[in-house]
Amino acid sequence: MTSTESLTISELSACCTPIARAPMDATSAERLARSLKALADPARLRLLSIVASHEDAEACVCDLTEPLGLSQPTVSHHLKVLVDAGYLNRDKRGTWAYYSLTPNALDSVSGLLSNL
Amino acid sequence: MTSTESLTISELSACCTPIARAPMDATSAERLARSLKALADPARLRLLSIVASHEDAEACVCDLTEPLGLSQPTVSHHLKVLVDAGYLNRDKRGTWAYYSLTPNALDSVSGLLSNL
């Protein structure tokens, strides 16, 4: 499951040079735009941020609904977008699903945007 | 003109801590999402990348239409989004408008996403 889900991000770091280094080709731009679209939502940024700042960068879905003040189906939808884009991993253990930050996913995107 | 245009990015670096450091509040998440939305488009990423990799990180609008294979009004629209979001500055000199990268704009966004 995780292999296709995190494809976007791994493709990204494999394919692309930072945007300020050389003119970006159409395929790389499509890929980076797709990854950025998954991030470009306030609820998703807050979810990522809650997971990332949790102990061991992992959080139970039961800890993610209340802080955002959104319905559980809405939170589930946003979490699915983040998993599909490769930012989060989902692990079902017993009653609850646990979400953890995919190692290097945010840094891959950040590195492509950096102008340094 | 430039002062309001680059407000989004300067607010961003003033307001926000990196998303992995602490749970992001609603206002910071709204601001970062707005900045990411302006980036999350393949044509805009390519335009930024062409400007950034040009000599002195500045390019004439006359150099920006042909490489993308888009109509001039479409390119103008995308450039306006990038100027309004604070990624590019626009300078009219004679017949042509020149676009340059706003110093630190990409790095501000990149720094907020970085997990390091």
GROMACS .gro file of C-alpha atoms in nm:
model
  232
    1MET     CA    1   0.000   0.000   0.000
    2THR     CA    2   0.262   0.248   0.107
    3SER     CA    3   0.468   0.198  -0.209
    4THR     CA    4   0.217   0.361  -0.445
    5GLU     CA    5   0.110   0.612  -0.185
    6SER     CA    6   0.455   0.757  -0.139
    7LEU     CA    7   0.543   0.740  -0.506
    8THR     CA    8   0.485   1.109  -0.561
    9ILE     CA    9   0.747   1.220  -0.311
   10SER     CA   10   1.008   0.960  -0.401
   11GLU     CA   11   0.966   1.039  -0.770
   12LEU     CA   12   1.008   1.400  -0.680
   13SER     CA   13   1.345   1.372  -0.511
   14ALA     CA   14   1.465   1.136  -0.784
   15CYS     CA   15   1.354   1.351  -1.074
   16CYS     CA   16   1.393   1.713  -0.994
   17THR     CA   17   1.658   1.977  -0.943
   18PRO     CA   18   1.579   2.279  -0.724
   19ILE     CA   19   1.361   2.523  -0.912
   20ALA     CA   20   1.606   2.810  -0.896
   21ARG     CA   21   1.897   2.610  -1.039
   22ALA     CA   22   1.772   2.546  -1.394
   23PRO     CA   23   1.450   2.593  -1.591
   24MET     CA   24   1.215   2.316  -1.480
   25ASP     CA   25   1.078   2.078  -1.744
   26ALA     CA   26   0.705   2.013  -1.777
   27THR     CA   27   0.710   1.669  -1.611
   28SER     CA   28   0.905   1.782  -1.304
   29ALA     CA   29   0.680   2.086  -1.271
   30GLU     CA   30   0.369   1.865  -1.285
   31ARG     CA   31   0.508   1.642  -1.010
   32LEU     CA   32   0.613   1.922  -0.781
   33ALA     CA   33   0.281   2.104  -0.836
   34ARG     CA   34   0.093   1.787  -0.739
   35SER     CA   35   0.294   1.755  -0.416
   36LEU     CA   36   0.245   2.122  -0.334
   37LYS     CA   37  -0.132   2.101  -0.398
   38ALA     CA   38  -0.159   1.827  -0.137
   39LEU     CA   39   0.011   2.062   0.112
   40ALA     CA   40  -0.168   2.383   0.013
   41ASP     CA   41  -0.459   2.353   0.252
   42PRO     CA   42  -0.476   2.494   0.605
   43ALA     CA   43  -0.633   2.182   0.758
   44ARG     CA   44  -0.373   1.956   0.598
   45LEU     CA   45  -0.086   2.177   0.709
   46ARG     CA   46  -0.219   2.170   1.065
   47LEU     CA   47  -0.263   1.792   1.058
   48LEU     CA   48   0.092   1.743   0.931
   49SER     CA   49   0.218   1.982   1.191
   50ILE     CA   50   0.036   1.804   1.476
   51VAL     CA   51   0.170   1.465   1.364
   52ALA     CA   52   0.522   1.599   1.311
   53SER     CA   53   0.544   1.765   1.650
   54HIS     CA   54   0.401   1.461   1.834
   55GLU     CA   55   0.633   1.224   2.016
   56ASP     CA   56   0.813   1.005   1.760
   57ALA     CA   57   0.634   1.205   1.485
   58GLU     CA   58   0.336   0.970   1.511
   59ALA     CA   59  -0.021   1.042   1.621
   60CYS     CA   60  -0.340   0.845   1.667
   61VAL     CA   61  -0.631   0.956   1.450
   62CYS     CA   62  -0.815   0.997   1.782
   63ASP     CA   63  -0.579   1.288   1.862
   64LEU     CA   64  -0.626   1.461   1.527
   65THR     CA   65  -0.996   1.540   1.506
   66GLU     CA   66  -1.055   1.758   1.809
   67PRO     CA   67  -0.776   2.020   1.766
   68LEU     CA   68  -0.897   2.117   1.417
   69GLY     CA   69  -1.266   2.152   1.503
   70LEU     CA   70  -1.360   1.963   1.186
   71SER     CA   71  -1.581   1.658   1.147
   72GLN     CA   72  -1.421   1.316   1.157
   73PRO     CA   73  -1.502   1.241   0.786
   74THR     CA   74  -1.341   1.572   0.683
   75VAL     CA   75  -1.029   1.496   0.885
   76SER     CA   76  -1.018   1.145   0.733
   77HIS     CA   77  -1.039   1.293   0.384
   78HIS     CA   78  -0.747   1.530   0.450
   79LEU     CA   79  -0.541   1.250   0.605
   80LYS     CA   80  -0.603   1.036   0.296
   81VAL     CA   81  -0.479   1.316   0.069
   82LEU     CA   82  -0.161   1.343   0.278
   83VAL     CA   83  -0.109   0.965   0.274
   84ASP     CA   84  -0.172   0.943  -0.103
   85ALA     CA   85   0.073   1.224  -0.167
   86GLY     CA   86   0.336   1.046   0.043
   87TYR     CA   87   0.366   1.287   0.335
   88LEU     CA   88   0.214   1.054   0.594
   89ASN     CA   89   0.216   0.681   0.656
   90ARG     CA   90  -0.092   0.512   0.797
   91ASP     CA   91  -0.070   0.214   1.030
   92LYS     CA   92  -0.383   0.044   1.166
   93ARG     CA   93  -0.322  -0.098   1.515
   94GLY     CA   94  -0.625  -0.235   1.701
   95THR     CA   95  -0.912   0.013   1.702
   96TRP     CA   96  -0.716   0.312   1.582
   97ALA     CA   97  -0.516   0.422   1.284
   98TYR     CA   98  -0.180   0.586   1.358
   99TYR     CA   99  -0.026   0.842   1.127
  100SER     CA  100   0.344   0.909   1.108
  101LEU     CA  101   0.552   1.148   0.905
  102THR     CA  102   0.717   0.987   0.601
  103PRO     CA  103   1.091   1.037   0.653
  104ASN     CA  104   1.234   1.307   0.424
  105ALA     CA  105   0.905   1.386   0.248
  106LEU     CA  106   0.880   1.745   0.369
  107ASP     CA  107   1.253   1.794   0.324
  108SER     CA  108   1.236   1.676  -0.038
  109VAL     CA  109   0.978   1.941  -0.120
  110SER     CA  110   1.154   2.203   0.088
  111GLY     CA  111   1.486   2.129  -0.084
  112LEU     CA  112   1.334   2.176  -0.429
  113LEU     CA  113   1.196   2.515  -0.335
  114SER     CA  114   1.506   2.640  -0.161
  115ASN     CA  115   1.693   2.910  -0.346
  116LEU     CA  116   2.016   2.852  -0.158
  117MET     CA  117   0.274   4.861  -0.520
  118THR     CA  118   0.533   4.606  -0.419
  119SER     CA  119   0.463   4.652  -0.048
  120THR     CA  120   0.114   4.496  -0.058
  121GLU     CA  121   0.216   4.242  -0.318
  122SER     CA  122   0.488   4.089  -0.107
  123LEU     CA  123   0.288   4.108   0.215
  124THR     CA  124   0.202   3.739   0.212
  125ILE     CA  125   0.560   3.623   0.216
  126SER     CA  126   0.688   3.877   0.465
  127GLU     CA  127   0.397   3.801   0.698
  128LEU     CA  128   0.483   3.439   0.661
  129SER     CA  129   0.842   3.459   0.778
  130ALA     CA  130   0.739   3.694   1.059
  131CYS     CA  131   0.451   3.483   1.184
  132CYS     CA  132   0.528   3.120   1.152
  133THR     CA  133   0.747   2.850   1.297
  134PRO     CA  134   0.840   2.548   1.084
  135ILE     CA  135   0.547   2.309   1.061
  136ALA     CA  136   0.729   2.017   1.219
  137ARG     CA  137   0.838   2.211   1.528
  138ALA     CA  138   0.501   2.281   1.694
  139PRO     CA  139   0.133   2.241   1.605
  140MET     CA  140   0.050   2.522   1.365
  141ASP     CA  141  -0.227   2.765   1.458
  142ALA     CA  142  -0.516   2.840   1.221
  143THR     CA  143  -0.387   3.182   1.108
  144SER     CA  144  -0.037   3.063   1.026
  145ALA     CA  145  -0.179   2.763   0.841
  146GLU     CA  146  -0.406   2.990   0.634
  147ARG     CA  147  -0.110   3.208   0.537
  148LEU     CA  148   0.121   2.924   0.447
  149ALA     CA  149  -0.158   2.749   0.252
  150ARG     CA  150  -0.216   3.070   0.053
  151SER     CA  151   0.153   3.095  -0.035
  152LEU     CA  152   0.169   2.728  -0.133
  153LYS     CA  153  -0.144   2.757  -0.350
  154ALA     CA  154   0.026   3.029  -0.552
  155LEU     CA  155   0.317   2.788  -0.613
  156ALA     CA  156   0.114   2.472  -0.672
  157ASP     CA  157   0.075   2.506  -1.046
  158PRO     CA  158   0.308   2.362  -1.310
  159ALA     CA  159   0.310   2.676  -1.526
  160ARG     CA  160   0.388   2.899  -1.229
  161LEU     CA  161   0.666   2.670  -1.108
  162ARG     CA  162   0.820   2.677  -1.454
  163LEU     CA  163   0.791   3.056  -1.477
  164LEU     CA  164   0.956   3.098  -1.136
  165SER     CA  165   1.224   2.854  -1.234
  166ILE     CA  166   1.297   3.033  -1.564
  167VAL     CA  167   1.320   3.371  -1.388
  168ALA     CA  168   1.532   3.231  -1.104
  169SER     CA  169   1.781   3.062  -1.331
  170HIS     CA  170   1.816   3.366  -1.560
  171GLU     CA  171   2.114   3.597  -1.525
  172ASP     CA  172   2.065   3.814  -1.215
  173ALA     CA  173   1.741   3.621  -1.145
  174GLU     CA  174   1.553   3.861  -1.371
  175ALA     CA  175   1.373   3.795  -1.701
  176CYS     CA  176   1.183   3.999  -1.956
  177VAL     CA  177   0.822   3.896  -2.008
  178CYS     CA  178   0.922   3.857  -2.373
  179ASP     CA  179   1.140   3.559  -2.267
  180LEU     CA  180   0.869   3.390  -2.064
  181THR     CA  181   0.588   3.319  -2.308
  182GLU     CA  182   0.754   3.098  -2.569
  183PRO     CA  183   0.918   2.833  -2.342
  184LEU     CA  184   0.586   2.741  -2.181
  185GLY     CA  185   0.383   2.711  -2.499
  186LEU     CA  186   0.097   2.905  -2.338
  187SER     CA  187  -0.083   3.215  -2.465
  188GLN     CA  188   0.045   3.555  -2.356
  189PRO     CA  189  -0.270   3.633  -2.148
  190THR     CA  190  -0.236   3.301  -1.964
  191VAL     CA  191   0.130   3.368  -1.889
  192SER     CA  192   0.037   3.720  -1.770
  193HIS     CA  193  -0.224   3.576  -1.538
  194HIS     CA  194   0.025   3.333  -1.382
  195LEU     CA  195   0.286   3.607  -1.345
  196LYS     CA  196   0.029   3.825  -1.168
  197VAL     CA  197  -0.047   3.545  -0.921
  198LEU     CA  198   0.325   3.510  -0.847
  199VAL     CA  199   0.367   3.887  -0.804
  200ASP     CA  200   0.058   3.913  -0.581
  201ALA     CA  201   0.183   3.628  -0.363
  202GLY     CA  202   0.520   3.799  -0.326
  203TYR     CA  203   0.741   3.555  -0.517
  204LEU     CA  204   0.819   3.789  -0.806
  205ASN     CA  205   0.872   4.161  -0.844
  206ARG     CA  206   0.757   4.335  -1.161
  207ASP     CA  207   0.943   4.630  -1.309
  208LYS     CA  208   0.819   4.807  -1.622
  209ARG     CA  209   1.110   4.945  -1.828
  210GLY     CA  210   1.025   5.086  -2.172
  211THR     CA  211   0.818   4.844  -2.376
  212TRP     CA  212   0.869   4.541  -2.157
  213ALA     CA  213   0.799   4.430  -1.803
  214TYR     CA  214   1.085   4.258  -1.623
  215TYR     CA  215   1.028   4.000  -1.352
  216SER     CA  216   1.276   3.926  -1.078
  217LEU     CA  217   1.276   3.683  -0.790
  218THR     CA  218   1.184   3.845  -0.457
  219PRO     CA  219   1.487   3.786  -0.232
  220ASN     CA  220   1.421   3.516   0.031
  221ALA     CA  221   1.062   3.446  -0.076
  222LEU     CA  222   1.121   3.086  -0.182
  223ASP     CA  223   1.354   3.030   0.110
  224SER     CA  224   1.091   3.152   0.356
  225VAL     CA  225   0.844   2.892   0.233
  226SER     CA  226   1.110   2.625   0.206
  227GLY     CA  227   1.226   2.694   0.563
  228LEU     CA  228   0.875   2.654   0.702
  229LEU     CA  229   0.836   2.316   0.534
  230SER     CA  230   1.175   2.181   0.629
  231ASN     CA  231   1.171   1.910   0.888
  232LEU     CA  232   1.534   1.960   0.987
   0.00000   0.00000   0.00000
